[in-house]
Coordinates of C-alpha atoms in Angstrom, one line a residue:
Chain B
M28 CA 170.7 89.6 187.9
A29 CA 170.1 92.8 190.1
A30 CA 173.7 93.9 189.5
V31 CA 173.1 93.9 185.5
P32 CA 171.4 97.8 185.5
Q33 CA 168.5 99.5 183.7
P34 CA 168.9 102.3 181.0
D35 CA 166.3 103.1 179.2
F36 CA 165.6 103.5 174.9
R37 CA 166.8 106.9 174.7
E38 CA 169.7 106.4 177.1
I39 CA 170.8 103.6 175.1
D40 CA 170.6 104.9 172.3
R41 CA 172.7 108.1 173.6
Q42 CA 175.7 105.2 174.6
V43 CA 175.6 103.6 171.2
M44 CA 175.5 106.9 169.1
R45 CA 178.9 108.4 171.6
T46 CA 180.8 105.6 170.1
L47 CA 180.2 107.3 166.2
E48 CA 181.6 110.4 167.5
W49 CA 184.5 111.8 165.2
P50 CA 188.1 109.6 167.0
G51 CA 190.3 111.5 168.2
W52 CA 194.3 111.5 167.0
K53 CA 195.2 108.2 168.9
Y54 CA 192.3 106.6 167.2
W55 CA 193.8 107.5 163.7
L56 CA 197.6 106.4 165.0
W57 CA 196.4 102.9 165.8
V58 CA 194.9 103.0 162.7
A59 CA 197.3 104.2 160.4
A60 CA 200.2 101.4 162.3
L61 CA 197.6 99.2 161.4
F62 CA 197.6 99.8 157.7
L63 CA 201.4 100.0 157.1
I64 CA 201.7 96.8 158.7
V65 CA 198.7 96.0 156.2
V66 CA 201.2 98.0 153.6
W67 CA 204.7 95.7 154.4
G68 CA 202.6 92.7 154.2
A69 CA 201.1 93.2 151.1
A70 CA 205.3 94.2 149.8
C71 CA 205.9 90.9 151.0
W72 CA 203.0 89.1 148.8
T73 CA 204.1 91.3 145.9
R74 CA 207.5 90.2 146.3
Q75 CA 206.5 86.3 146.8
I76 CA 203.9 86.6 143.2
Y77 CA 207.1 88.4 141.6
E78 CA 209.9 85.7 143.0
G79 CA 207.5 82.5 143.3
L80 CA 206.9 80.3 146.5
G81 CA 210.3 79.9 146.6
V82 CA 210.2 83.3 149.1
T83 CA 208.1 81.3 151.5
G84 CA 210.0 78.1 153.5
L85 CA 207.8 75.7 152.0
R86 CA 209.7 72.9 150.6
Q87 CA 209.0 69.0 150.0
P88 CA 207.2 67.5 152.0
N89 CA 205.7 70.4 154.0
M90 CA 203.8 72.4 151.3
W91 CA 200.9 73.1 153.7
A92 CA 201.7 75.0 157.0
V93 CA 201.4 78.3 158.0
Y94 CA 199.2 80.2 155.2
I95 CA 196.9 77.3 155.9
T96 CA 197.3 77.0 159.6
N97 CA 196.6 80.9 159.3
F98 CA 193.0 80.3 156.9
V99 CA 192.1 78.0 159.5
F100 CA 192.9 80.2 162.2
W101 CA 190.5 82.8 161.0
V102 CA 188.0 80.8 159.8
G103 CA 187.6 78.9 163.4
I104 CA 187.8 82.7 164.7
A105 CA 184.7 83.4 162.4
H106 CA 182.7 80.9 164.0
S107 CA 181.8 81.7 167.8
G108 CA 180.0 85.5 165.8
T109 CA 177.9 82.8 163.8
L110 CA 177.0 80.6 167.1
I111 CA 177.0 84.1 169.4
S112 CA 174.5 85.7 166.6
A113 CA 172.7 83.0 165.2
I114 CA 172.8 79.8 167.6
L115 CA 172.3 81.8 171.0
F116 CA 169.1 83.8 169.0
L117 CA 167.4 80.9 169.0
F118 CA 168.3 79.6 172.3
R119 CA 166.3 83.0 173.4
S120 CA 169.6 83.7 175.1
R121 CA 169.5 87.2 176.1
W122 CA 172.8 87.6 177.5
R123 CA 174.1 87.5 173.6
T124 CA 172.3 90.9 172.8
A125 CA 175.1 93.1 174.1
V126 CA 177.7 91.1 172.6
Y127 CA 176.2 89.9 169.6
R128 CA 176.8 92.9 167.0
L129 CA 180.8 92.5 167.8
A130 CA 180.9 88.9 167.2
E131 CA 179.2 89.1 164.1
T132 CA 181.5 91.6 162.7
M133 CA 184.2 89.8 164.0
T134 CA 182.7 86.7 162.0
A135 CA 182.8 88.7 158.5
F136 CA 186.5 90.2 159.0
A137 CA 188.0 87.2 159.8
V138 CA 186.5 85.5 157.1
I139 CA 187.6 88.4 154.5
T140 CA 190.4 88.1 156.1
A141 CA 190.7 84.2 155.6
G142 CA 189.6 83.8 152.3
L143 CA 192.5 86.0 151.3
F144 CA 194.9 82.8 152.2
P145 CA 193.3 80.2 149.6
L146 CA 194.9 83.1 147.3
I147 CA 198.3 84.4 148.9
H148 CA 198.7 80.4 149.4
L149 CA 199.1 81.1 145.1
G150 CA 202.2 80.2 143.5
R151 CA 200.4 81.9 140.2
V152 CA 197.5 84.2 141.8
W153 CA 196.7 84.9 138.5
F154 CA 195.3 82.1 137.9
F155 CA 192.5 81.8 141.2
Y156 CA 189.8 81.1 139.6
W157 CA 190.9 77.9 138.2
L158 CA 190.2 77.3 141.6
L159 CA 186.0 78.2 141.2
P160 CA 184.6 74.8 140.5
Y161 CA 182.8 75.0 137.1
P162 CA 182.0 73.3 134.2
N163 CA 184.4 74.8 131.6
Q164 CA 185.9 73.3 128.6
R165 CA 189.4 73.4 129.0
W166 CA 189.7 69.6 130.8
L167 CA 190.1 71.3 134.6
Q168 CA 188.3 68.4 135.6
P169 CA 186.4 70.2 138.7
D170 CA 186.4 67.5 140.7
F171 CA 183.4 67.4 142.9
R172 CA 185.0 64.7 145.7
S173 CA 187.4 66.3 146.5
P174 CA 187.4 68.2 149.8
L175 CA 189.0 71.3 148.6
V176 CA 186.2 72.3 146.6
W177 CA 183.6 71.5 149.4
D178 CA 185.4 73.8 151.2
A179 CA 185.1 76.8 147.8
F180 CA 181.4 76.5 148.5
A181 CA 181.3 75.7 151.9
V182 CA 183.3 79.3 152.6
S183 CA 182.2 81.4 150.0
T184 CA 178.5 80.1 151.2
Y185 CA 179.2 81.4 154.8
L186 CA 181.0 84.5 153.8
T187 CA 178.0 85.9 151.8
V188 CA 175.5 84.2 154.5
S189 CA 177.7 86.3 157.4
I190 CA 178.0 90.1 155.1
L191 CA 173.8 89.3 155.0
F192 CA 173.0 88.6 158.5
L193 CA 175.6 91.4 159.7
F194 CA 174.3 94.2 157.7
M195 CA 170.3 92.5 158.3
G196 CA 170.8 93.3 162.0
L197 CA 172.6 96.6 160.9
I198 CA 169.7 97.9 158.9
P199 CA 167.3 99.3 161.8
D200 CA 170.2 101.0 164.3
V201 CA 171.6 102.3 160.9
A202 CA 167.7 103.9 160.4
T203 CA 168.6 104.9 164.4
A204 CA 171.8 106.7 163.8
R205 CA 170.7 108.3 160.4
D206 CA 167.9 110.1 162.5
E207 CA 170.6 111.0 164.9
S208 CA 173.7 112.7 162.9
A209 CA 173.8 115.2 160.9
G210 CA 176.1 116.1 157.5
W211 CA 177.7 113.6 155.5
R212 CA 177.1 111.2 158.0
K213 CA 173.2 110.8 157.6
V214 CA 173.9 110.4 154.2
F215 CA 175.9 107.2 154.7
Y216 CA 173.9 106.2 157.5
S217 CA 170.8 106.9 155.0
I218 CA 172.3 104.7 152.2
V219 CA 173.1 102.2 154.7
S220 CA 170.0 101.7 156.6
L221 CA 167.9 101.7 152.7
G222 CA 165.0 103.8 154.3
W223 CA 164.3 102.0 157.3
Q224 CA 161.7 103.3 159.1
G225 CA 160.7 100.4 161.2
S226 CA 156.3 100.2 160.0
E227 CA 155.0 97.3 160.9
E228 CA 154.9 96.1 157.5
Q229 CA 158.7 96.4 158.0
W230 CA 159.1 94.6 161.2
R231 CA 157.1 91.0 159.8
H232 CA 159.1 91.4 157.2
F233 CA 161.8 91.7 159.0
A234 CA 161.9 89.2 162.1
G235 CA 160.3 86.6 159.2
V236 CA 163.8 86.3 157.5
Y237 CA 166.3 87.5 160.4
L238 CA 164.5 83.7 162.4
L239 CA 165.1 81.7 159.4
L240 CA 168.8 82.9 158.5
A241 CA 169.5 82.5 162.3
G242 CA 168.5 79.4 161.2
L243 CA 170.0 78.4 158.3
A244 CA 173.8 80.2 159.8
T245 CA 173.2 77.4 162.6
P246 CA 173.9 74.3 159.9
L247 CA 176.3 76.6 157.6
V248 CA 178.6 77.2 160.5
I249 CA 178.6 73.5 161.4
S250 CA 179.1 72.1 158.0
V251 CA 181.5 74.7 157.1
H252 CA 184.3 74.0 160.0
S253 CA 183.6 70.7 159.5
V254 CA 184.4 70.8 155.4
V255 CA 187.5 72.8 156.7
S256 CA 188.6 70.2 159.0
W257 CA 188.0 67.4 155.7
D258 CA 190.2 69.5 154.2
F259 CA 192.8 67.6 156.3
A260 CA 190.3 64.3 157.3
M261 CA 189.4 63.1 153.9
A262 CA 193.6 63.1 153.1
Q263 CA 195.1 59.6 154.1
L264 CA 198.1 61.7 156.2
P265 CA 199.1 59.7 160.1
G266 CA 197.4 62.7 162.4
W267 CA 195.1 63.7 159.7
H268 CA 193.2 60.7 159.5
S269 CA 190.7 61.3 161.6
T270 CA 186.9 60.6 162.0
I271 CA 186.7 63.1 165.1
F272 CA 188.2 65.8 163.2
A273 CA 184.5 67.7 162.4
P274 CA 183.7 68.2 165.9
Y275 CA 187.3 68.5 167.5
F276 CA 187.4 72.1 165.0
V277 CA 183.7 73.0 165.0
A278 CA 184.1 73.0 169.3
G279 CA 188.0 74.2 168.2
A280 CA 186.6 77.3 166.2
I281 CA 184.4 78.5 169.1
F282 CA 186.9 77.8 171.4
S283 CA 189.3 80.0 169.7
G284 CA 186.6 82.9 168.5
C285 CA 184.8 83.1 171.9
A286 CA 188.6 84.2 173.0
L287 CA 188.9 86.0 170.2
V288 CA 185.9 88.1 171.5
L289 CA 187.0 88.3 174.7
T290 CA 190.3 89.5 174.1
L291 CA 188.4 92.2 171.9
I292 CA 185.5 93.1 174.2
I293 CA 187.8 94.0 177.1
P294 CA 189.3 97.3 175.8
I295 CA 186.3 97.9 173.2
R296 CA 184.2 98.2 176.2
R297 CA 186.6 100.4 178.7
M298 CA 187.5 102.6 175.5
L299 CA 184.0 103.2 173.7
E300 CA 182.7 103.5 177.0
L301 CA 180.0 101.1 176.8
E302 CA 180.4 99.7 180.5
E303 CA 177.1 100.0 181.4
L304 CA 175.7 97.9 178.2
I305 CA 178.4 95.4 178.4
T306 CA 178.6 94.1 182.0
P307 CA 180.9 92.3 183.8
W308 CA 177.2 89.5 183.7
H309 CA 178.1 89.4 180.0
I310 CA 182.1 88.7 180.3
D311 CA 181.2 86.2 182.1
N312 CA 179.1 84.4 180.0
L313 CA 181.3 84.2 177.3
A314 CA 183.9 83.5 179.8
R315 CA 181.9 80.3 180.5
I316 CA 181.5 78.9 176.6
V317 CA 184.9 79.7 176.4
L318 CA 185.7 77.1 179.5
F319 CA 182.9 74.6 178.0
T320 CA 184.6 74.6 174.6
S321 CA 187.7 74.4 176.6
L322 CA 187.2 70.8 178.2
I323 CA 185.7 69.8 174.3
V324 CA 188.8 69.8 172.7
T325 CA 190.8 68.9 175.8
Y326 CA 188.6 65.8 175.9
S327 CA 188.8 66.2 171.7
Y328 CA 192.6 65.4 172.2
A329 CA 192.6 63.0 174.5
C330 CA 190.3 60.9 172.6
E331 CA 192.4 61.1 168.8
S332 CA 195.4 59.9 170.8
F333 CA 194.2 56.9 172.4
M334 CA 192.3 55.8 169.2
V335 CA 195.8 55.8 167.8
W336 CA 197.0 53.7 171.2
Y337 CA 194.2 51.8 170.4
A338 CA 194.4 51.1 166.7
K339 CA 197.9 50.5 167.4
D340 CA 198.4 51.2 163.7
P341 CA 202.3 52.1 162.9
F342 CA 202.2 55.2 160.9
E343 CA 199.2 56.9 163.9
T344 CA 201.3 55.7 166.0
A345 CA 205.1 57.1 165.1
T346 CA 203.6 60.6 164.1
F347 CA 201.6 61.2 166.9
Q348 CA 205.2 60.2 169.7
M349 CA 206.6 62.4 167.4
R350 CA 204.3 65.0 167.7
Y351 CA 204.6 64.6 171.7
F352 CA 208.1 64.3 171.6
G353 CA 209.4 65.3 168.7
H354 CA 210.8 68.0 166.6
Y355 CA 207.6 69.9 167.3
G356 CA 207.1 68.4 170.7
Y357 CA 207.5 71.3 172.6
L358 CA 204.8 73.5 170.6
F359 CA 202.2 71.0 171.2
W360 CA 202.3 71.5 175.1
I361 CA 202.5 75.1 175.2
M362 CA 199.5 74.0 172.5
V363 CA 198.4 72.4 175.7
F364 CA 199.2 74.4 178.1
C365 CA 197.7 77.1 176.3
N366 CA 193.8 75.6 175.3
C367 CA 194.1 72.9 178.4
V368 CA 195.9 74.4 180.4
V369 CA 195.1 78.2 181.4
P370 CA 191.7 77.7 180.4
L371 CA 190.6 76.2 183.8
T372 CA 191.2 78.9 185.6
I373 CA 188.0 80.5 184.4
F374 CA 186.4 77.5 187.1
S375 CA 187.3 80.1 189.3
P376 CA 184.3 83.3 189.6
R377 CA 187.5 85.3 190.5
V378 CA 189.2 84.7 186.8
R379 CA 185.9 85.6 186.0
R380 CA 185.3 88.8 187.8
N381 CA 188.8 90.2 186.5
L382 CA 188.7 91.7 183.5
K383 CA 192.9 91.2 183.3
A384 CA 193.0 88.2 183.8
L385 CA 190.0 87.1 181.5
W386 CA 191.7 88.9 178.7
V387 CA 195.7 87.3 179.1
V388 CA 193.6 83.7 179.5
S389 CA 191.8 84.5 176.5
I390 CA 195.1 85.7 174.8
F391 CA 197.4 82.6 175.8
V392 CA 193.3 80.9 174.3
N393 CA 194.6 82.5 170.6
I394 CA 198.1 81.7 170.6
G395 CA 197.7 78.2 172.4
M396 CA 194.9 77.5 169.0
W397 CA 197.0 78.8 166.5
L398 CA 199.7 76.4 167.2
E399 CA 197.1 73.9 167.5
R400 CA 196.5 74.7 163.8
F401 CA 199.8 74.8 162.9
V402 CA 200.5 71.3 165.0
I403 CA 198.3 69.5 163.1
I404 CA 199.4 71.0 159.8
A405 CA 203.2 71.3 159.6
G406 CA 203.7 68.7 162.2
S407 CA 202.0 65.1 160.4
L408 CA 203.1 66.9 157.0
A409 CA 206.2 67.1 158.2
T410 CA 206.7 63.4 159.0
N411 CA 205.5 61.0 156.2
F412 CA 205.1 57.6 155.9
V413 CA 208.6 57.0 154.6
P414 CA 211.2 58.6 156.4
S415 CA 213.4 59.7 153.4
Q416 CA 210.6 61.9 153.0
W417 CA 211.0 63.6 155.8
G418 CA 211.5 67.3 156.2
F419 CA 211.1 70.4 158.8
F420 CA 209.4 73.5 158.0
V421 CA 210.9 77.0 159.0
P422 CA 208.7 79.5 158.2
S423 CA 210.1 83.0 156.1
V424 CA 210.4 85.8 157.2
T425 CA 207.7 86.7 154.2
E426 CA 205.2 84.2 156.0
I427 CA 205.7 85.9 158.8
S428 CA 205.1 89.3 157.9
I429 CA 202.3 88.1 155.7
T430 CA 200.7 86.3 159.3
A431 CA 201.8 89.2 161.4
A432 CA 199.8 91.7 158.0
S433 CA 196.8 89.4 158.4
F434 CA 196.3 90.8 162.3
A435 CA 197.0 94.1 161.7
W436 CA 194.3 93.8 158.3
F437 CA 192.0 92.2 160.6
L438 CA 191.9 94.7 163.4
M439 CA 192.2 97.5 160.7
L440 CA 189.0 96.6 159.3
F441 CA 187.6 95.9 162.5
S442 CA 188.6 99.6 163.8
L443 CA 187.1 101.7 161.5
F444 CA 183.8 100.1 162.0
T445 CA 183.6 100.2 165.4
R446 CA 183.8 104.0 164.8
F447 CA 181.6 104.2 161.6
L448 CA 178.5 101.8 162.7
P449 CA 177.1 100.7 165.8
I450 CA 179.1 97.7 167.4
V451 CA 176.1 97.1 170.2
S452 CA 172.8 96.6 168.0
M453 CA 170.6 99.4 169.9
T454 CA 167.5 97.7 168.4
E455 CA 168.0 94.7 170.4
L456 CA 169.1 95.8 173.7
K457 CA 165.6 98.1 173.4
E458 CA 163.9 94.7 173.1
G459 CA 165.7 92.6 176.1
L460 CA 164.5 95.2 178.4
R461 CA 160.8 94.2 178.0
W462 CA 162.7 90.9 179.6
L463 CA 165.0 92.9 182.0
R464 CA 162.1 94.1 183.7
Q465 CA 160.1 91.2 183.8
A466 CA 162.9 89.9 185.1
L467 CA 163.8 91.6 188.0
R468 CA 160.2 92.0 188.6
K469 CA 160.3 88.3 189.3
E470 CA 163.2 88.1 190.9
S471 CA 161.9 91.1 193.4
A472 CA 158.3 88.7 194.2
E473 CA 160.3 86.0 194.8
A474 CA 162.2 88.0 197.4
A475 CA 159.5 89.3 199.3
Chain Z
M11 CA 141.0 110.8 149.5
S12 CA 141.7 114.6 150.2
D13 CA 139.3 115.0 152.7
W14 CA 140.2 111.8 154.6
V15 CA 142.5 113.0 157.8
Q16 CA 145.9 111.4 159.5
I17 CA 145.6 111.3 163.3
I18 CA 149.0 109.6 164.9
G19 CA 149.5 108.5 168.5
V20 CA 152.7 108.9 170.1
F21 CA 153.3 106.0 172.9
A22 CA 156.3 105.9 175.0
D23 CA 155.7 102.2 176.3
E24 CA 155.2 99.6 174.2
E25 CA 151.4 98.3 176.1
E26 CA 149.8 101.1 175.6
C27 CA 150.9 101.4 172.0
V28 CA 149.0 97.7 172.2
A29 CA 145.9 99.2 174.0
G30 CA 145.9 101.7 171.2
I31 CA 145.2 99.6 168.4
E32 CA 143.4 97.3 170.0
S33 CA 140.6 100.2 171.0
L34 CA 141.4 101.5 167.4
Q35 CA 140.1 97.8 165.7
R36 CA 137.3 97.4 168.1
A37 CA 135.9 100.6 166.7
G38 CA 136.5 99.6 163.8
Y39 CA 138.8 101.9 162.3
A40 CA 140.9 100.5 159.5
R41 CA 144.3 99.1 160.3
P42 CA 146.4 101.7 161.8
R43 CA 149.8 102.2 160.7
V44 CA 152.4 101.4 163.7
F45 CA 155.9 102.5 164.2
A46 CA 158.3 100.7 166.4
P47 CA 162.1 101.3 167.5
I48 CA 162.2 97.4 168.2
P49 CA 160.7 94.0 166.8
S50 CA 157.0 94.0 168.8
E51 CA 155.9 90.6 168.2
K52 CA 152.3 92.2 170.5
I53 CA 152.3 94.8 168.1
L54 CA 151.7 92.6 164.9
E55 CA 149.3 90.2 166.9
A56 CA 147.2 93.2 168.0
L57 CA 147.7 94.3 164.4
Q58 CA 146.4 90.6 162.9
M59 CA 149.3 90.8 160.4
R60 CA 149.8 87.6 159.3
K61 CA 153.6 85.9 158.8
S62 CA 155.9 87.4 156.8
P63 CA 155.4 85.1 153.0
V64 CA 159.4 85.8 152.8
R65 CA 159.6 82.1 155.0
A66 CA 158.0 81.0 151.4
L67 CA 160.6 82.1 149.2
V68 CA 163.3 80.9 152.0
L69 CA 162.2 77.7 151.3
A70 CA 161.5 78.3 148.0
G71 CA 165.3 79.5 147.3
G72 CA 166.7 76.6 149.7
I73 CA 164.6 73.5 147.2
T74 CA 166.4 76.1 144.3
G75 CA 169.9 75.6 146.2
A76 CA 169.5 72.0 146.5
L77 CA 168.3 71.3 143.3
S78 CA 171.4 73.7 141.4
G79 CA 173.8 72.1 143.6
F80 CA 172.8 68.2 142.5
A81 CA 172.5 69.7 138.5
L82 CA 175.8 71.0 139.0
T83 CA 177.7 68.6 140.0
I84 CA 175.8 65.6 138.5
G85 CA 176.4 67.6 135.4
T86 CA 179.4 69.0 135.6
S87 CA 180.2 65.1 136.1
L88 CA 178.5 63.8 133.1
T89 CA 179.7 66.3 130.8
W90 CA 183.1 65.3 131.7
P91 CA 183.7 61.9 132.8
H92 CA 186.2 61.4 135.2
V93 CA 187.6 58.6 137.6
A94 CA 189.7 59.6 140.5
G95 CA 190.1 57.2 143.0
G96 CA 188.1 54.4 141.7
K97 CA 185.2 56.4 142.9
P98 CA 181.5 55.9 140.1
I99 CA 181.0 59.3 138.2
I100 CA 178.1 60.4 140.0
S101 CA 179.3 59.8 143.9
L102 CA 176.3 61.1 146.2
P103 CA 178.1 61.9 149.3
P104 CA 180.0 63.9 148.8
Y105 CA 177.7 65.8 146.0
I106 CA 174.8 66.3 149.2
I107 CA 177.5 68.4 150.4
I108 CA 177.5 71.1 147.7
A109 CA 173.7 70.8 147.2
F110 CA 173.7 71.6 150.9
E111 CA 176.0 74.4 150.6
L112 CA 174.0 75.4 147.4
M113 CA 170.9 74.8 149.6
I114 CA 171.6 77.4 152.3
L115 CA 173.0 80.3 150.4
F116 CA 170.4 80.2 148.0
G117 CA 167.2 80.5 150.5
A118 CA 169.2 83.2 152.8
L119 CA 169.6 85.0 149.0
A120 CA 166.1 84.3 148.7
G121 CA 165.0 85.2 152.3
V122 CA 166.5 88.6 152.0
A123 CA 165.9 89.5 148.4
G124 CA 162.2 88.8 149.8
F125 CA 162.7 91.3 152.7
L126 CA 163.8 94.2 149.8
I127 CA 160.7 93.3 147.8
F128 CA 158.3 93.4 150.7
G129 CA 159.3 95.3 152.4
R130 CA 159.2 97.9 150.1
L131 CA 163.3 98.7 150.8
P132 CA 165.3 100.3 149.5
R133 CA 162.9 103.6 149.4
L134 CA 163.8 106.5 149.2
E135 CA 160.9 108.7 150.5
S136 CA 159.6 108.8 153.8
L137 CA 156.4 107.4 155.0
R138 CA 153.1 109.1 155.5
G139 CA 153.6 110.2 159.5
Y140 CA 156.9 108.8 160.4
S141 CA 159.3 111.0 162.8
P142 CA 162.3 110.3 163.7
R143 CA 161.9 109.3 167.5
F144 CA 160.1 106.4 166.2
S145 CA 163.5 105.3 165.7
D146 CA 164.2 106.1 169.0
D147 CA 162.7 105.2 172.0
R148 CA 158.8 106.3 171.3
F149 CA 156.2 103.8 169.3
G150 CA 153.6 105.7 166.1
V151 CA 150.0 104.7 165.5
M152 CA 148.8 106.3 162.7
V153 CA 144.8 106.0 162.2
T154 CA 143.5 107.3 158.5
C155 CA 139.7 107.8 159.1
A156 CA 137.1 110.8 157.7
P157 CA 137.3 113.9 159.3
E158 CA 134.1 113.0 161.6
Q159 CA 135.5 109.8 163.1
S160 CA 138.8 111.9 163.6
G161 CA 138.1 113.1 167.3
R162 CA 136.6 109.4 168.7
A163 CA 140.0 108.6 167.1
E164 CA 142.2 111.3 168.6
M165 CA 140.1 110.2 172.2
L166 CA 140.4 106.3 172.0
L167 CA 145.0 107.0 171.7
K168 CA 144.6 109.3 174.7
D169 CA 142.7 106.8 176.4
A170 CA 145.1 104.2 175.5
G171 CA 148.1 105.8 177.1
A172 CA 149.4 108.9 174.1
Q173 CA 151.7 110.9 175.4
E174 CA 150.5 113.4 172.1
V175 CA 148.4 113.0 169.0
H176 CA 148.5 115.4 166.9
R177 CA 146.9 115.3 162.9
E178 CA 148.3 115.7 159.6
T179 CA 146.0 116.3 156.6
A180 CA 145.9 114.7 153.1

């Protein structure tokens, strides 16, 4: 604890405001490169809309593959942001203050990215509004018993609430930025801050609503990935039809999300010179969450296999045998290596304190968690009940391009945010100083 | 109000700011306006402020959302009855999921709306007594009083530890 530096209010503002200075050419080159990839992805999607889904690798029986994998992956990524910003807020976990804004921003952009995939996956995207469940006279009969309809409600609620939560937290910070900037930035920050001035009345309502939003976001985040898992678990397909999917998916979501926070935060704290605010202590705590959720995910894999073995259902058994040793078997073992074996290195304090090593571990987890969704989705569909229906999915250039573009799109939005809005919460860091001082005082008293 | 004056004390420390508020309250001044860079329960307690009414609004929003969820699902199913998978027309368990999501959505929207309404945001003009320092590292306590009481208010704020005290006339 004593190793944590303690800047004062002024210093916190100065360090965070420095990240909002006009970025150099390298930054714009990076954004431009990402933008080009997004344009390429958009071009591929345009072609897909024009030509039809035939340009993808989607064939019977694999009508869900890379796009749905991406959807589940990005929704999952979002979850760690809400965990850090809402659940840890309710638990009064102090280390969250330095990293929560970054995680929350990631949440908002990840859900936006995820929300694109149900659209991209449509053959006739101009009829996307048929997905929206509303009473209608055209006999489309929205079926509220369908998990896909639950998903539309869950994901759109999640998108709205996470953007509101992000925005609420930004208001006092943007007011600080407004008071310290000039020119067009002052105008921009004045609009975003809504004229916030931190009076007692404003803080009273802010504190009330922030706590309640955290309280609402907590069950929401658990419900959202549970609902996403039911997209699969409610079907009768072997490999999908499982009662442990909800907790298994929620843990996996937090696992992958915290890993992506690590992937982003390790380079960002260095590039934006935030080393004093985002310390190795914060990163150590994030790594512990990754390790903990990795163990839950490992347990879920084992439990899933045990249930199949114990139930002795011939179709389930065959599906799982093929999952381990079949066509996609190698992907399964890469996944186990990435998600179950590599994170175990975090047990070692040397790895936890070595940022480069942690960054590499986080990349493994990102790959592993993407593969997990692919193995579950495409792997289970490939080998259905009837062997005559079997078929193996091979992604097309369109799907690979759009997947790459989704990463570029996410990173582009995220990069733009980091240089124009405060990526570290000044207000919460200032608020945390009081606690930090108390903790240090207590520690020195105990030492004496 | 033209002969009222505003005395503003600028504090560097939260505890001193609380002490200043408390001594003003004890001396019988009207409740001061306080600007703070951080949310502070101590300041709100010193000002004897009640909890925000947004809580009630969130509750109302949540209840409305849950009821709307049931109304939408049950109403649609009854208007266009369609048996799927041999399930009853009104299948409550899945409808609970939709009611739950709408409860959270409406609760959150009501909360943020309440914050904007009660907090009177967005606002175009600055609050009286505000200074950009109050979003940075300073706490401001502004008390409005009659000119003859202003000297004592200044003294109380200085005694509590205000770094500077100045007055604004309305």
